[in-house]
Coordinates of C-alpha atoms in Angstrom, one line a residue:
T1 CA 21.2 21.9 29.7
R2 CA 19.8 18.7 28.1
R3 CA 19.7 20.4 24.7
S4 CA 23.4 21.2 24.9
S5 CA 24.2 17.6 26.0
D6 CA 22.2 16.3 23.0
L7 CA 24.0 18.5 20.6
M8 CA 27.4 17.5 22.0
A9 CA 26.5 13.8 21.8
Y10 CA 25.4 14.3 18.2
A11 CA 28.6 16.1 17.3
F12 CA 30.7 13.3 18.8
A13 CA 28.7 10.6 17.1
K14 CA 28.9 12.3 13.7
K15 CA 32.6 12.9 13.9
E16 CA 33.2 9.2 14.8
D17 CA 31.1 8.2 11.9
Q18 CA 33.0 10.5 9.5
C19 CA 36.4 9.1 10.6
L20 CA 35.2 5.5 10.4
I21 CA 33.4 5.8 7.1
I22 CA 34.8 8.6 5.0
G23 CA 38.1 9.5 6.7
D24 CA 40.8 10.2 4.1
G25 CA 43.9 10.2 6.3
T26 CA 44.1 14.0 6.6
S27 CA 44.1 16.0 9.8
T28 CA 40.3 16.7 9.3
Y29 CA 39.8 13.1 10.3
G30 CA 42.6 12.7 12.7
G31 CA 44.7 10.8 10.2
M32 CA 42.1 8.0 10.1
N33 CA 41.1 6.2 6.9
G34 CA 37.5 5.1 6.6
I35 CA 35.7 2.1 5.1
N36 CA 34.3 3.8 2.0
T37 CA 37.6 5.5 1.3
K38 CA 39.5 2.2 1.4
F39 CA 36.9 0.5 -0.8
E40 CA 37.1 3.3 -3.4
A41 CA 40.9 3.3 -3.4
T42 CA 41.4 -0.5 -3.7
A43 CA 39.6 -3.1 -5.7
Y44 CA 38.9 -5.4 -2.8
A45 CA 37.1 -8.6 -3.6
G46 CA 34.2 -7.2 -1.6
R47 CA 33.9 -4.1 -3.8
T48 CA 30.9 -5.2 -5.8
A49 CA 30.4 -3.4 -9.1
L50 CA 26.7 -3.1 -9.7
T51 CA 24.9 -4.0 -12.9
S52 CA 26.3 -1.8 -15.8
G53 CA 24.5 1.6 -15.7
H54 CA 23.4 1.3 -12.1
D55 CA 25.0 4.4 -10.6
L56 CA 21.8 5.9 -9.2
M57 CA 20.2 4.8 -6.0
S58 CA 16.9 4.5 -7.9
E59 CA 18.5 2.0 -10.2
V60 CA 19.8 -0.5 -7.6
D61 CA 17.8 -3.7 -7.8
N62 CA 17.6 -6.9 -5.8
T63 CA 20.2 -8.6 -8.0
D64 CA 22.7 -5.9 -7.1
L65 CA 22.0 -6.3 -3.4
T66 CA 22.2 -10.1 -3.4
S67 CA 25.5 -9.7 -5.3
V68 CA 26.8 -7.5 -2.5
M69 CA 25.7 -10.1 0.1
G70 CA 27.5 -12.8 -1.9
N71 CA 30.8 -10.9 -1.8
V72 CA 31.0 -11.2 2.0
S73 CA 33.0 -14.1 3.3
Q74 CA 30.9 -16.9 4.6
Y75 CA 32.2 -16.6 8.2
A76 CA 30.7 -13.1 8.4
I77 CA 27.2 -14.0 7.1
G78 CA 24.7 -14.6 9.9
S79 CA 24.1 -13.1 13.2
G80 CA 25.6 -9.6 13.4
A81 CA 25.6 -8.8 9.7
K82 CA 23.8 -5.7 8.7
W83 CA 23.3 -3.1 6.0
L84 CA 24.7 0.4 6.3
C85 CA 23.4 3.3 4.2
S86 CA 22.0 6.8 4.4
A87 CA 18.3 7.5 5.3
L88 CA 17.8 8.5 1.6
A89 CA 19.3 5.2 0.4
K90 CA 17.1 3.4 2.8
S91 CA 14.0 4.9 1.1
L92 CA 15.2 4.9 -2.5
V93 CA 16.7 1.5 -2.5
F94 CA 15.2 -0.7 0.2
G95 CA 11.9 1.0 0.6
R96 CA 11.3 1.1 -3.1
L97 CA 12.2 -2.6 -3.6
K98 CA 10.0 -3.7 -0.7
A99 CA 7.1 -1.5 -1.9
V100 CA 7.0 -3.1 -5.4
A101 CA 7.5 -6.7 -4.1
G102 CA 4.7 -9.1 -4.6
G103 CA 2.1 -9.7 -1.9
N104 CA 1.6 -6.1 -0.9
R105 CA -1.9 -4.8 -0.2
V106 CA -3.3 -1.3 0.4
D107 CA -3.3 -1.8 4.1
T108 CA 0.3 -3.3 4.2
L109 CA 1.6 -0.4 2.1
G110 CA 0.1 2.0 4.7
M111 CA 2.3 0.5 7.5
A112 CA 5.8 1.4 8.3
P113 CA 8.2 -1.2 6.9
N114 CA 10.6 -3.1 9.2
D115 CA 14.1 -1.8 9.1
E116 CA 15.4 -5.0 7.5
Y117 CA 16.1 -6.4 4.1
L118 CA 16.3 -10.1 3.4
G119 CA 16.5 -10.7 7.1
Y120 CA 19.3 -8.3 7.9
P121 CA 18.9 -5.0 9.8
I122 CA 19.3 -1.7 8.0
V123 CA 21.3 0.9 9.9
T124 CA 21.5 4.5 8.7
S125 CA 24.2 7.1 9.0
E126 CA 24.1 10.6 7.5
V127 CA 27.7 10.2 6.6
M128 CA 26.8 7.6 3.9
P129 CA 26.0 8.9 0.4
A130 CA 22.7 10.7 0.4
V131 CA 22.3 12.1 -3.2
T132 CA 20.0 11.4 -6.1
S133 CA 22.7 12.1 -8.6
T134 CA 25.1 9.6 -10.1
L135 CA 27.5 7.7 -7.8
N136 CA 29.7 6.1 -10.5
A137 CA 32.8 4.5 -9.0
K138 CA 31.5 5.4 -5.5
V139 CA 30.3 3.3 -2.6
M140 CA 26.5 3.6 -2.2
L141 CA 26.0 1.2 0.7
T142 CA 27.8 -1.5 2.6
F143 CA 26.9 -4.9 4.1
G144 CA 28.5 -7.4 6.5
R145 CA 30.0 -7.6 9.9
F146 CA 31.4 -4.2 10.8
D147 CA 32.7 -5.4 14.1
M148 CA 35.0 -7.8 12.3
A149 CA 36.2 -5.2 9.8
A150 CA 36.9 -2.2 12.0
S151 CA 37.5 -1.1 15.6
I152 CA 37.0 2.1 17.5
G153 CA 39.0 2.7 20.6
S154 CA 38.7 5.3 23.3
R155 CA 42.0 7.0 24.1
R156 CA 40.3 9.2 26.7
G157 CA 36.6 9.3 27.6
I158 CA 34.3 12.3 27.1
E159 CA 35.3 15.2 29.4
M160 CA 33.1 18.3 30.0
Q161 CA 34.2 21.6 31.4
T162 CA 31.9 24.5 32.4
L163 CA 33.3 27.9 31.5
V164 CA 31.6 30.2 34.0
E165 CA 33.6 33.4 33.5
R166 CA 34.2 33.2 29.8
Y167 CA 30.8 34.6 28.8
A168 CA 29.9 36.2 32.1
E169 CA 29.5 39.7 30.5
L170 CA 26.7 38.2 28.4
G171 CA 25.0 36.4 31.2
L172 CA 25.9 33.1 29.7
I173 CA 28.1 30.1 30.5
G174 CA 30.0 28.0 28.1
V175 CA 30.4 24.2 28.0
L176 CA 33.4 22.6 26.5
A177 CA 33.4 18.9 25.7
T178 CA 36.3 16.8 24.3
E179 CA 37.1 13.2 23.7
R180 CA 40.0 11.2 22.2
F181 CA 39.4 8.2 20.1
D182 CA 40.8 6.3 17.2
S183 CA 39.3 4.0 14.5
V184 CA 41.1 1.5 12.4
V185 CA 39.7 -0.4 9.4
H186 CA 41.8 -3.6 9.8
D187 CA 40.1 -6.2 7.6
L188 CA 38.4 -5.7 4.3
G189 CA 39.9 -8.9 2.9
T190 CA 42.2 -8.6 -0.2
T191 CA 41.8 -8.1 -3.9
T192 CA 41.3 -11.8 -4.3
V193 CA 39.9 -13.0 -0.9
K194 CA 36.5 -11.8 0.5
G195 CA 36.4 -10.1 3.8
P196 CA 33.7 -9.5 6.4
L197 CA 32.4 -6.4 4.5
A198 CA 31.2 -5.8 1.0
A199 CA 30.3 -2.5 -0.7
A200 CA 27.8 -1.7 -3.5
Y201 CA 30.0 0.2 -6.0
G202 CA 28.2 2.4 -8.6
N203 CA 28.9 1.2 -12.1

């Protein structure tokens, strides 16, 4: 059914995000190491410590965000750069800052804001941190050219199999879906040289 296909597509997308973003090299993530994991393990030049005491999403300010932007290599700024965060961070960080910015009126505050900040798109993933508690020494959100920093490759496309007999006694059928993929975070710069991505690091 369409509902089943939606759930399978969601499951695949979530797993791919988990491997790309928070993978820790264990079998849970197919041996893949993610962007946030690498930033938290190594003091890359793009790992941007926020203002002292800013370890809550509600504390992140425009100075913090522009500092993150400034820690992306110049070749990666421009078309294709974007913000990545959770839906909660989108509201608590970007939504909050845009709501208190000068020039707002009652009518403009009643409108849905554009999914952009300082001209760059905001993309959300439920794999990114979505908590109101402290995120000291943790990645809160990231910015830059993800296509220059990491790659996802398909080893085998999605395959679906209908299991007609498996649940026949219950008057049901089963649907099995599998895929094989790999993700590699290949360029976050070095500890002294900026790369195509930068991360907001709770401080």
